[in-house]
PDB file of C-alpha atoms in Angstrom:
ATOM      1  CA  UNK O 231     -11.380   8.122   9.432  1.00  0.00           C
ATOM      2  CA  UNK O 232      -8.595   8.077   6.329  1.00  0.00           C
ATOM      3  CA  UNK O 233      -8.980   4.728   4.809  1.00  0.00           C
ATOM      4  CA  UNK O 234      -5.834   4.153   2.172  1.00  0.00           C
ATOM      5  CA  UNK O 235      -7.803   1.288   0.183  1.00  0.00           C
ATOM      6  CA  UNK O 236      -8.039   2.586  -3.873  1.00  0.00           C
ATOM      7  CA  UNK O 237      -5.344   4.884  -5.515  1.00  0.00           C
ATOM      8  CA  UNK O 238      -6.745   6.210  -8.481  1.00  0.00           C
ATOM      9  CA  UNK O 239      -3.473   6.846 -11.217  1.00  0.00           C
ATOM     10  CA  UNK O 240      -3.518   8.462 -14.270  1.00  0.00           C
ATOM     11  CA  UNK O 241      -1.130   7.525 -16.945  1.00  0.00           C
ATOM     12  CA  UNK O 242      -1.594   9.384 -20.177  1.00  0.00           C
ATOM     13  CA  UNK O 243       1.816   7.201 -21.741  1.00  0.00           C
ATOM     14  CA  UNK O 244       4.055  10.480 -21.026  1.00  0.00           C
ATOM     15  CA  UNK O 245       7.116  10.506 -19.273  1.00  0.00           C
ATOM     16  CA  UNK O 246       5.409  12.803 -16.958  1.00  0.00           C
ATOM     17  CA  UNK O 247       2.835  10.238 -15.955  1.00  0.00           C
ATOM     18  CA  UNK O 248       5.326   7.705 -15.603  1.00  0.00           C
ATOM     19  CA  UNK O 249       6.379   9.468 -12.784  1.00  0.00           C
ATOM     20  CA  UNK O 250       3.220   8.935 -11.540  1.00  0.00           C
ATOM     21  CA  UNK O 251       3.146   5.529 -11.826  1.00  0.00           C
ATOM     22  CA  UNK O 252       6.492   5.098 -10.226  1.00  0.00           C
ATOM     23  CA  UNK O 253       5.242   6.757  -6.934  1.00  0.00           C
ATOM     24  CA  UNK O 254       1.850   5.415  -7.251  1.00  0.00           C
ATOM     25  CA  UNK O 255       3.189   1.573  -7.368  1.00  0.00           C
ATOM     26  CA  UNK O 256       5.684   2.410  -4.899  1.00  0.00           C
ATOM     27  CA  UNK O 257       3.552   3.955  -2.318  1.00  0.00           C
ATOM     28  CA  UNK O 258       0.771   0.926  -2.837  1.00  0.00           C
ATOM     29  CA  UNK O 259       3.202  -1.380  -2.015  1.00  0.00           C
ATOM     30  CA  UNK O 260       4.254  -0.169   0.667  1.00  0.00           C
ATOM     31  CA  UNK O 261       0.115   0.431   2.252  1.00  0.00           C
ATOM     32  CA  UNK O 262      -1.825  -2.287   0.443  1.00  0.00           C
ATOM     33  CA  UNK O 263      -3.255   0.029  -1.090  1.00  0.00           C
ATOM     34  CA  UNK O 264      -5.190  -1.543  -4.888  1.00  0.00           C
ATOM     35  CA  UNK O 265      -4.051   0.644  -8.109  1.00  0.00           C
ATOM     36  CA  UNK O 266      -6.719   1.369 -10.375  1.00  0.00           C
ATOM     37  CA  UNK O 267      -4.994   2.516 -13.909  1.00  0.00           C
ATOM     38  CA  UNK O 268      -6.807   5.214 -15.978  1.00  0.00           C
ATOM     39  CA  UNK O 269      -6.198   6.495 -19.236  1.00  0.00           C
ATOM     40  CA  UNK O 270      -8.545   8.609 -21.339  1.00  0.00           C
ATOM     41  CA  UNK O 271      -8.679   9.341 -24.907  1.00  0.00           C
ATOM     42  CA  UNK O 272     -10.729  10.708 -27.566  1.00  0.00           C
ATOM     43  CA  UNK O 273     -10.308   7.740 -30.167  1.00  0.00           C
ATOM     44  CA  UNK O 274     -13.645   6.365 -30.493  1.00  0.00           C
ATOM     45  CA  UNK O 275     -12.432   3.117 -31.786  1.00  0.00           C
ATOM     46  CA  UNK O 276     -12.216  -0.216 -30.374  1.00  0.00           C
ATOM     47  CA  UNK O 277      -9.021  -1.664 -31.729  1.00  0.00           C
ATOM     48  CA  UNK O 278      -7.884   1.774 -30.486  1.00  0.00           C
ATOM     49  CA  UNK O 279      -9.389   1.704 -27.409  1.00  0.00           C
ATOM     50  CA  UNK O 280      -8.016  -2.083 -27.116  1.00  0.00           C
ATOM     51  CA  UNK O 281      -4.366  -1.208 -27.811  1.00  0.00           C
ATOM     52  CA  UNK O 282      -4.446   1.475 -25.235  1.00  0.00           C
ATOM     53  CA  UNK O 283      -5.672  -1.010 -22.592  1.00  0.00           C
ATOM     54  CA  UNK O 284      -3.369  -3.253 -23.332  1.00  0.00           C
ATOM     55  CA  UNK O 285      -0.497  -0.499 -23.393  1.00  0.00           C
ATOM     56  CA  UNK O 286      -1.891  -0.152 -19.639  1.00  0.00           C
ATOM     57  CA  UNK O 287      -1.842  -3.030 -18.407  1.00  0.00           C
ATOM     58  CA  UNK O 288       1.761  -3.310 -19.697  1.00  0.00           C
ATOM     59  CA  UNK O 289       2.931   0.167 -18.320  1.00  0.00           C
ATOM     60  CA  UNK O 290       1.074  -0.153 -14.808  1.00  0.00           C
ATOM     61  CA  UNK O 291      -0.851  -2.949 -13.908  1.00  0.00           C
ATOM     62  CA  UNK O 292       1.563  -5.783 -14.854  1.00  0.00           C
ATOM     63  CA  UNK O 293       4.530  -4.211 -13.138  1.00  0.00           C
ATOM     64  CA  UNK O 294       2.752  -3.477  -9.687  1.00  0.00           C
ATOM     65  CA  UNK O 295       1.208  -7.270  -9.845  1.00  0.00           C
ATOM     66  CA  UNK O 296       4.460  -7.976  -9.626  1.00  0.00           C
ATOM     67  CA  UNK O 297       5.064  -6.103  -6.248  1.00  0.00           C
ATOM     68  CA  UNK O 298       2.025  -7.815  -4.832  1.00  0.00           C
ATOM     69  CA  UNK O 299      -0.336  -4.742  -5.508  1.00  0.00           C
ATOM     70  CA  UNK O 300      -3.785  -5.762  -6.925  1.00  0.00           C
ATOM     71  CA  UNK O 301      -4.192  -3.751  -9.886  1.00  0.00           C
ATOM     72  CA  UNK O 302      -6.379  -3.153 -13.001  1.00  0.00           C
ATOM     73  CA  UNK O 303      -6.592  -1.104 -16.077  1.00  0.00           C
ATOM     74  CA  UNK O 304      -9.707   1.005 -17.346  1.00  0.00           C
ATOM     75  CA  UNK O 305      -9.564   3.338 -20.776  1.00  0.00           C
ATOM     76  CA  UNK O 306     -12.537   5.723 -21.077  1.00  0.00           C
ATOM     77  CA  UNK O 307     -13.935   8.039 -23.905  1.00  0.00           C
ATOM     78  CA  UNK O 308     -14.875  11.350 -22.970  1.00  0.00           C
ATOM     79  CA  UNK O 309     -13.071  14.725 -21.474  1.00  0.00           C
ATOM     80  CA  UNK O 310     -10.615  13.699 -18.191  1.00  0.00           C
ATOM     81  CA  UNK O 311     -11.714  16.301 -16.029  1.00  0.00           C
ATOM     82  CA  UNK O 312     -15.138  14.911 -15.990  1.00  0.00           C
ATOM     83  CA  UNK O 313     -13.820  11.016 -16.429  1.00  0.00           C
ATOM     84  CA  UNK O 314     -11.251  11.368 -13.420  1.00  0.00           C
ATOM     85  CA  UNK O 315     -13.968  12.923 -11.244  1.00  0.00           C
ATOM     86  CA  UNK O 316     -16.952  10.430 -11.970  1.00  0.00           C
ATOM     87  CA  UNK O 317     -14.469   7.634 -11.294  1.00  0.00           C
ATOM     88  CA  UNK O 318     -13.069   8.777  -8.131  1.00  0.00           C
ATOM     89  CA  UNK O 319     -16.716   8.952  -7.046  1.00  0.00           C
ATOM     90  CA  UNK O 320     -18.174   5.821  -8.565  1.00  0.00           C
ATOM     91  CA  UNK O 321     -14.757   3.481  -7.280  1.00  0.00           C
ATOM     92  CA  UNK O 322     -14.583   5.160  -4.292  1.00  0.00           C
ATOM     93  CA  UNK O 323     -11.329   5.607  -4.622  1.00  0.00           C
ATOM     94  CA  UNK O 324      -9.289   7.340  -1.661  1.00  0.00           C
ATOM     95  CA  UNK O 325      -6.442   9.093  -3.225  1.00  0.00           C
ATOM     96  CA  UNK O 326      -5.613  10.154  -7.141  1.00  0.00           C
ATOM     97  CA  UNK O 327      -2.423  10.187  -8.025  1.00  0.00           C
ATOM     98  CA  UNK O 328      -1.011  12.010 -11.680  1.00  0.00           C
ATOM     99  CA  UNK O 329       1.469  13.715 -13.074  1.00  0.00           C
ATOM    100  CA  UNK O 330       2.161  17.697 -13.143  1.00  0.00           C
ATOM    101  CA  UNK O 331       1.302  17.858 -16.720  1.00  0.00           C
ATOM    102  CA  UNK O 332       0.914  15.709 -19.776  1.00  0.00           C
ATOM    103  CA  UNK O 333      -1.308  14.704 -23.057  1.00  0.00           C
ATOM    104  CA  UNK O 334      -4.857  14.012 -21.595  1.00  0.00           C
ATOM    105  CA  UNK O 335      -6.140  13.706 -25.253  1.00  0.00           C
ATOM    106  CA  UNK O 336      -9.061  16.077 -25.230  1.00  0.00           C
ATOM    107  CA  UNK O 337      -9.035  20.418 -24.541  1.00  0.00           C
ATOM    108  CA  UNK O 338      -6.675  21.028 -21.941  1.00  0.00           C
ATOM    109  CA  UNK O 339      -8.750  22.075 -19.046  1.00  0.00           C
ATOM    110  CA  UNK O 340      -8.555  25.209 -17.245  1.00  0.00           C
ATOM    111  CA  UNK O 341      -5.221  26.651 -15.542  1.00  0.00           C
ATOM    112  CA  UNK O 342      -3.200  24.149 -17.980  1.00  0.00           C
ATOM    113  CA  UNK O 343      -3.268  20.670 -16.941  1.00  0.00           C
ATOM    114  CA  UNK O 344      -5.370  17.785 -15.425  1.00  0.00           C
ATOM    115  CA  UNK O 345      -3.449  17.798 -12.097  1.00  0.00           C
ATOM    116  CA  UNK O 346      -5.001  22.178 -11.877  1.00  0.00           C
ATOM    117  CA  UNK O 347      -8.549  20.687 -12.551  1.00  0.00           C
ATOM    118  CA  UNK O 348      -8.394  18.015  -9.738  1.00  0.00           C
ATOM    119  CA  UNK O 349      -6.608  19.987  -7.038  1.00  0.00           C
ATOM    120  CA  UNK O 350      -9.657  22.403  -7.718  1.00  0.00           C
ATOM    121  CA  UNK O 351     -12.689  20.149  -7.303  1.00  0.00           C
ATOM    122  CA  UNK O 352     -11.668  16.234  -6.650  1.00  0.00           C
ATOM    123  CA  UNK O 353     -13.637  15.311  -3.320  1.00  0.00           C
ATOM    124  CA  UNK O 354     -10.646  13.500  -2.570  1.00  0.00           C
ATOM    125  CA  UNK O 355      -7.127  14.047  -2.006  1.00  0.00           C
ATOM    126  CA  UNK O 356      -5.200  14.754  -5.220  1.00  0.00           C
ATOM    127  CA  UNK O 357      -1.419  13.661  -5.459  1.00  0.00           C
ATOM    128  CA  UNK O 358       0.584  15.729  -8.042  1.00  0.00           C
ATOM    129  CA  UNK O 359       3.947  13.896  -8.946  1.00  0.00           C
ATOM    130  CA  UNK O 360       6.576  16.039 -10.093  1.00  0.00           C
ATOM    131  CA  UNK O 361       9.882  13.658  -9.030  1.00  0.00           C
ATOM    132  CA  UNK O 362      10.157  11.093  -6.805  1.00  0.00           C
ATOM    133  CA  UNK O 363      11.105  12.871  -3.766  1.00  0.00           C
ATOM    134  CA  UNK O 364      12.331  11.107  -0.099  1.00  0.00           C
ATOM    135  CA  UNK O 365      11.930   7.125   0.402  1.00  0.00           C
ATOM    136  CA  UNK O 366       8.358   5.836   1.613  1.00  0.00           C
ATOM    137  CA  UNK O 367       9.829   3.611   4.079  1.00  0.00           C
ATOM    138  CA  UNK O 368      10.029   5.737   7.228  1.00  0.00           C
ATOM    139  CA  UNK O 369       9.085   8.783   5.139  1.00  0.00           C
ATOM    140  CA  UNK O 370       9.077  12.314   6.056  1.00  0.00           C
ATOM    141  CA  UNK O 371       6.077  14.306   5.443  1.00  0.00           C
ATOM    142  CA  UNK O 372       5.808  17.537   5.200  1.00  0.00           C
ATOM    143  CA  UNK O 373       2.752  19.707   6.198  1.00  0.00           C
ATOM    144  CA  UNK O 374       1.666  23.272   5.724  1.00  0.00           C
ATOM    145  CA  UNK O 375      -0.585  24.481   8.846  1.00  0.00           C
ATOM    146  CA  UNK O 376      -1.967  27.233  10.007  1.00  0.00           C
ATOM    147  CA  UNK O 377      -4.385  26.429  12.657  1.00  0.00           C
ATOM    148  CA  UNK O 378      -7.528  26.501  10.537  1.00  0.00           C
ATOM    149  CA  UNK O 379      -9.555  23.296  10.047  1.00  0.00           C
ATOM    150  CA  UNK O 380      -8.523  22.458   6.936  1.00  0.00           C
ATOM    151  CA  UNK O 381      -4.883  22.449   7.487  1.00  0.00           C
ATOM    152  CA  UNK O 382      -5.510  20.081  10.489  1.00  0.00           C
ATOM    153  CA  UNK O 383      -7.149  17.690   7.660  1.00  0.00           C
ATOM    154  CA  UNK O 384      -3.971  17.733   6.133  1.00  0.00           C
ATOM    155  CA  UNK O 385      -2.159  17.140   9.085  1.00  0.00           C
ATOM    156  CA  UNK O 386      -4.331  14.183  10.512  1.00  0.00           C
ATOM    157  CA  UNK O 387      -4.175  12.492   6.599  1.00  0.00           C
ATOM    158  CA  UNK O 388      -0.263  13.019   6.424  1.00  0.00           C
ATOM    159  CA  UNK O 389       0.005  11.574  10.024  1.00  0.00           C
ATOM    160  CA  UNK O 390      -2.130   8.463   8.991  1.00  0.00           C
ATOM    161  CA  UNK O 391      -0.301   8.003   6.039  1.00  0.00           C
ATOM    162  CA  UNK O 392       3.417   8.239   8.056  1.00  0.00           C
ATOM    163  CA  UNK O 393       1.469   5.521  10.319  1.00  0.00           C
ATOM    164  CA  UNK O 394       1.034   3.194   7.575  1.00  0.00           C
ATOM    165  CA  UNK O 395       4.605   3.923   6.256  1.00  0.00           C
ATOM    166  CA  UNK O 396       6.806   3.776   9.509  1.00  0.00           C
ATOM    167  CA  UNK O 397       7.352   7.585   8.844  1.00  0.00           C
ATOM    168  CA  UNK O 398       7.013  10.969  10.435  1.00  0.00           C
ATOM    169  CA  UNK O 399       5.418  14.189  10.038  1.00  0.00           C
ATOM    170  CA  UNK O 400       7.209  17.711   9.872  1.00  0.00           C
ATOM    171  CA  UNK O 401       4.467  20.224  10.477  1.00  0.00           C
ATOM    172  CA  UNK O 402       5.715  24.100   9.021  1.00  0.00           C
ATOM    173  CA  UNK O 403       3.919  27.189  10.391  1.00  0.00           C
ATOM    174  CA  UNK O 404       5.019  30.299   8.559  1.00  0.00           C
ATOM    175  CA  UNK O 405       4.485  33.858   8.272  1.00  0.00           C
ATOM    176  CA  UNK O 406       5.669  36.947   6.779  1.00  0.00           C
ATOM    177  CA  UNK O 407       8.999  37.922   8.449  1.00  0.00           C
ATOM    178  CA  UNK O 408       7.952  41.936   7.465  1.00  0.00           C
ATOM    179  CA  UNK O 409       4.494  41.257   8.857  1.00  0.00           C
ATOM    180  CA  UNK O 410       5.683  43.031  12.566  1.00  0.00           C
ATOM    181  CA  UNK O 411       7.240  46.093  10.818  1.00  0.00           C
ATOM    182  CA  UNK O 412       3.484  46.845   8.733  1.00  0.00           C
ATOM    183  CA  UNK O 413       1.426  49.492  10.343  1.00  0.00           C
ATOM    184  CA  UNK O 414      -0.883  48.043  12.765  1.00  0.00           C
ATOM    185  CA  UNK O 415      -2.387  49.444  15.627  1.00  0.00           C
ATOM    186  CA  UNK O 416      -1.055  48.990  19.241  1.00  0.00           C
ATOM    187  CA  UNK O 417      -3.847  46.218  19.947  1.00  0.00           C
ATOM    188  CA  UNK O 418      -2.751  44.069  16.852  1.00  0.00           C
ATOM    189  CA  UNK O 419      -1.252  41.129  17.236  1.00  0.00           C
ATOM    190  CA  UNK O 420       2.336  40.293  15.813  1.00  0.00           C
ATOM    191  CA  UNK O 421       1.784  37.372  12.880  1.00  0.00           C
ATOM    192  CA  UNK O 422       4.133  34.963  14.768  1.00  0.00           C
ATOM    193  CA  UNK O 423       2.598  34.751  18.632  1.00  0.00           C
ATOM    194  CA  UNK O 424      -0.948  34.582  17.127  1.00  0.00           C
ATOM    195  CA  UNK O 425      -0.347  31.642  14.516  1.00  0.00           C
ATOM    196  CA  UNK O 426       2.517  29.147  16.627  1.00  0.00           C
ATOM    197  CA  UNK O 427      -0.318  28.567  19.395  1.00  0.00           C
ATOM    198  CA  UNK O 428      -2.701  28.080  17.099  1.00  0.00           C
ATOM    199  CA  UNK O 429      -0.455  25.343  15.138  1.00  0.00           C
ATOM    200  CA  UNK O 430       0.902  24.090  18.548  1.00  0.00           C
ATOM    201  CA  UNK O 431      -3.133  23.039  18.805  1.00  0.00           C
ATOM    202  CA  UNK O 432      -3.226  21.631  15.528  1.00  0.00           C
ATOM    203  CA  UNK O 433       0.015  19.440  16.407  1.00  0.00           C
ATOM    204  CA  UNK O 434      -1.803  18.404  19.647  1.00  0.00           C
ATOM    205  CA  UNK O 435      -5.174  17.628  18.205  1.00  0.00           C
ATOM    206  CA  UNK O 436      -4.158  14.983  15.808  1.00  0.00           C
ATOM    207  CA  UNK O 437      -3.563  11.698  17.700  1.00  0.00           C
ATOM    208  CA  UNK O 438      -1.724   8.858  15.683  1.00  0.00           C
ATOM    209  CA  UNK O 439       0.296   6.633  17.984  1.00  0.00           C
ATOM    210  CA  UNK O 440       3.888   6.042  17.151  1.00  0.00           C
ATOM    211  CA  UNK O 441       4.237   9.057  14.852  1.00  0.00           C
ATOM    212  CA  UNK O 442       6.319  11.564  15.710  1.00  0.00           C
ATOM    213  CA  UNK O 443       5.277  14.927  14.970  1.00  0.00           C
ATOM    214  CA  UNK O 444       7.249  18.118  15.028  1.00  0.00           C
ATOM    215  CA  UNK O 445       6.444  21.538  14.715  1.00  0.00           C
ATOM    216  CA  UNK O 446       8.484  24.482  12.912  1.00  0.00           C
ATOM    217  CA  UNK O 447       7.204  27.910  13.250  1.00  0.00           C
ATOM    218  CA  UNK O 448       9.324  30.799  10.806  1.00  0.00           C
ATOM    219  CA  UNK O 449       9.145  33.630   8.833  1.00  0.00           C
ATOM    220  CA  UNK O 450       9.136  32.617   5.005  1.00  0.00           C
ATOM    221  CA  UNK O 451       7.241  33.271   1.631  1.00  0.00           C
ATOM    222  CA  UNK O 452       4.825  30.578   1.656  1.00  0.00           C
ATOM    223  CA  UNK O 453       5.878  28.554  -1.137  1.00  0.00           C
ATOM    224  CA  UNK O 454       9.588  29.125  -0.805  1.00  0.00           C
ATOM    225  CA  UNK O 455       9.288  27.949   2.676  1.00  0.00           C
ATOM    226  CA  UNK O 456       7.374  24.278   2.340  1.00  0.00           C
ATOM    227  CA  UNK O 457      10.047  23.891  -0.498  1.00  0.00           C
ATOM    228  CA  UNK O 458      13.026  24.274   1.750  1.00  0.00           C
ATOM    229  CA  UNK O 459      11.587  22.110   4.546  1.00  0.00           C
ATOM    230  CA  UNK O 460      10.977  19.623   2.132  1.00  0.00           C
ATOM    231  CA  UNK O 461      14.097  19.858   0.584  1.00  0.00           C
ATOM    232  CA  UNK O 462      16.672  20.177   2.760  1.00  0.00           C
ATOM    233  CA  UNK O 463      15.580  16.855   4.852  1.00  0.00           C
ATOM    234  CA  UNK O 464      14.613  14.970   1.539  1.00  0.00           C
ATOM    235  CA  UNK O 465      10.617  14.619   2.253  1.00  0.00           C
ATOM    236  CA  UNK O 466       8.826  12.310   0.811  1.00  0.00           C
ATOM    237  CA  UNK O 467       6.056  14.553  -0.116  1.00  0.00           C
ATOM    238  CA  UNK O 468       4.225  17.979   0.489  1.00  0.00           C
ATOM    239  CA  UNK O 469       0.610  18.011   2.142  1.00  0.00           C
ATOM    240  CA  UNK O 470      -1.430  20.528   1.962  1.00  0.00           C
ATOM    241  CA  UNK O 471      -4.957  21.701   2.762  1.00  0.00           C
ATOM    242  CA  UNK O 472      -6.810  23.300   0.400  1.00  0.00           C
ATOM    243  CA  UNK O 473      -7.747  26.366   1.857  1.00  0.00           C
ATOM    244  CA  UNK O 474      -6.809  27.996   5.219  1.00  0.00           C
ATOM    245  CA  UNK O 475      -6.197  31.060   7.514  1.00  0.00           C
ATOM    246  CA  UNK O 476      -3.880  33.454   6.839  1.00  0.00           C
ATOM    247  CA  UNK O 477      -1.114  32.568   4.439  1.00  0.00           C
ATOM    248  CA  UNK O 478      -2.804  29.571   3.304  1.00  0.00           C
ATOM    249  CA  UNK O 479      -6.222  30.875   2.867  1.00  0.00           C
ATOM    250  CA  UNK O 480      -6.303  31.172  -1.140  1.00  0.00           C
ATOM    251  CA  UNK O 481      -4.065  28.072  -1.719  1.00  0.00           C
ATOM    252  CA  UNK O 482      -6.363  26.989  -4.615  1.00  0.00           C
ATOM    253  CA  UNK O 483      -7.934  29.711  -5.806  1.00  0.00           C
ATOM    254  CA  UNK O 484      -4.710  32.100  -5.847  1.00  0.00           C
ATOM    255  CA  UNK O 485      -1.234  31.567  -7.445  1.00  0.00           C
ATOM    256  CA  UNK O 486       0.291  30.083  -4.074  1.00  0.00           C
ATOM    257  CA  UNK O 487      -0.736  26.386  -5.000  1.00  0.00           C
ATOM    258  CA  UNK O 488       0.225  26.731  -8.702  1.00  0.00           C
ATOM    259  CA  UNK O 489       3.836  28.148  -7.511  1.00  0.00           C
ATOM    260  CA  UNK O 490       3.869  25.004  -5.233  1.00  0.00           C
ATOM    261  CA  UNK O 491       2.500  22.322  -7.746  1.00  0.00           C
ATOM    262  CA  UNK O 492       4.831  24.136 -10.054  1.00  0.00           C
ATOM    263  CA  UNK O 493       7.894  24.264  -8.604  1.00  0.00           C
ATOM    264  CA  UNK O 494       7.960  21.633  -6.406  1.00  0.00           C
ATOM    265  CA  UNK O 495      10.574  18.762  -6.855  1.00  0.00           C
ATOM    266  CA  UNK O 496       8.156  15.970  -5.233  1.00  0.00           C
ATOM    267  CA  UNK O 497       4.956  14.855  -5.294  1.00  0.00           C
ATOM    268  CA  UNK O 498       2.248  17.584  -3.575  1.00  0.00           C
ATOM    269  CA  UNK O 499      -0.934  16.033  -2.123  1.00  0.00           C
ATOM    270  CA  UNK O 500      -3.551  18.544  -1.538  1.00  0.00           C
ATOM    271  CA  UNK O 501      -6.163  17.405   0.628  1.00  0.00           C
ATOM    272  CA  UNK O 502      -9.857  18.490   0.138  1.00  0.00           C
ATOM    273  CA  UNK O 503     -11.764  21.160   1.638  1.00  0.00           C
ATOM    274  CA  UNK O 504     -14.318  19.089   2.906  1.00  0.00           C
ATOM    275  CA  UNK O 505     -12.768  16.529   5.233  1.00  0.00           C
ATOM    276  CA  UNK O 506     -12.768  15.800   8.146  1.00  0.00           C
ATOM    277  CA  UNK O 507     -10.593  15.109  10.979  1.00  0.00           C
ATOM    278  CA  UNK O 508     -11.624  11.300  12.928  1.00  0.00           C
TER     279      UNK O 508
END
């Protein structure tokens, strides 16, 4: 089952994090969902550490109180790659929610920024904020698939989340529109009729009543493609598995999710591996 209960957002005081916070308070209005503020920084002093929680509290907590959303503000010590993921498992939080880049205050991790680290190896879905993207009430998700298991995680998240929002989900299949004129033998089959009944499946499996979900199957570059569906009909946000068949099958561990984390004008939520589908 996808519970939307804790949002884990990071706020690093950057413009890019505030972002962050924008969406984060937005979207927890919006699902009841409680905002748990994090910050981390290697000052090991407590009038330090004090300021900073109070800067917190002012920059997120008070702000979403003020919406209705039940929020609080934590500052830690220590590296945020490690912080963010012992807090998403010790809150049991159910989403994470930062900014594409900013000044975590310790050695920037691996691949360049926090958001690289989380998408990686957070056990639960990771929102990267780049702009605000569509309106949350009666938003438009958008959804990579493929047919494989993982991109029908994504797909049964996003529809839960367009439940709770009065929205809908866009699923996009696509493939390489050279992929029929690469020598294959006679048996092969063409990309396109082997992947749209596979996502046609994927469409089917996911049962969440009253939201509507349609299917596009096309030839595009990955990346390019998700960021025209998204664009052109103003989504709310780009969901994504984190690894799949096909096209999507190195998201994270190949440049395809960088380009889209990248290069994307809205937030990107990449759902874990491990999930499952209720």
């Amino acid at each position: 089952m996808t519970d939307f209960k804790i949002a884990l957002v990071g706020d690093d005081g950057s413009e890019k994090a505030a972002l962050a916070v924008a969406w984060a308070h937005e979207l927890a209005a919006r699902t009841d969902l409680e905002l748990r503020a994090l910050r981390v920084t290697d000052q090991d002093d407590v009038a330090e550490r004090r300021a900073l929680t109070s800067e917190l509290e002012a920059r997120v907590c008070e702000p979403a109180r003020l919406r209705g959303v039940h929020a609080s503000a934590d500052v830690a010590l220590g590296d945020p790659r490690d912080v963010f993921l012992e807090r998403i498992t010790d809150q049991q939080a159910d989403l994470v929610v930062v900014g594409d880049t900013g000044r975590w205050g310790v050695i920037r991790p691996p691949l360049g920024s926090l958001a690289a680290h989380l998408v990686h190896h957070s056990p639960q879905p990771v929102a990267v904020v780049a702009g605000a993207g569509g309106p949350l009430d009666g938003a438009r998700l958008v959804v990579g698939v493929d047919g494989s298991d993982d991109s029908r995680a994504a797909l049964a998240w996003a529809a839960a989340l367009a439940a709770r929002l009065g929205g809908s989900v866009e699923a996009v299949a696509l493939y390489d529109p050279l992929a029929d004129s690469y020598p294959h033998g006679p048996a092969a089959s063409s990309w396109h009729t082997t992947l749209e009944p596979m996502a046609r499946a994927a469409v089917s499996s996911v049962e969440e009543p009253g939201v509507p979900i349609d299917l596009q199957v096309f030839g595009a570059q990955r990346v390019e493609g998700l960021l025209e569906v998204g664009t052109d009909g103003d989504a709310a946000a780009i969901v994504v598995g984190a690894r799949g068949r096909g096209g999507f099958r190195r998201l994270l561990v190949g440049g395809t999710a960088l380009q889209l984390l990248h290069h994307a004008d809205r937030p990107v939520v990449v759902v874990p591996s491990h999930r499952q589908i209720a």
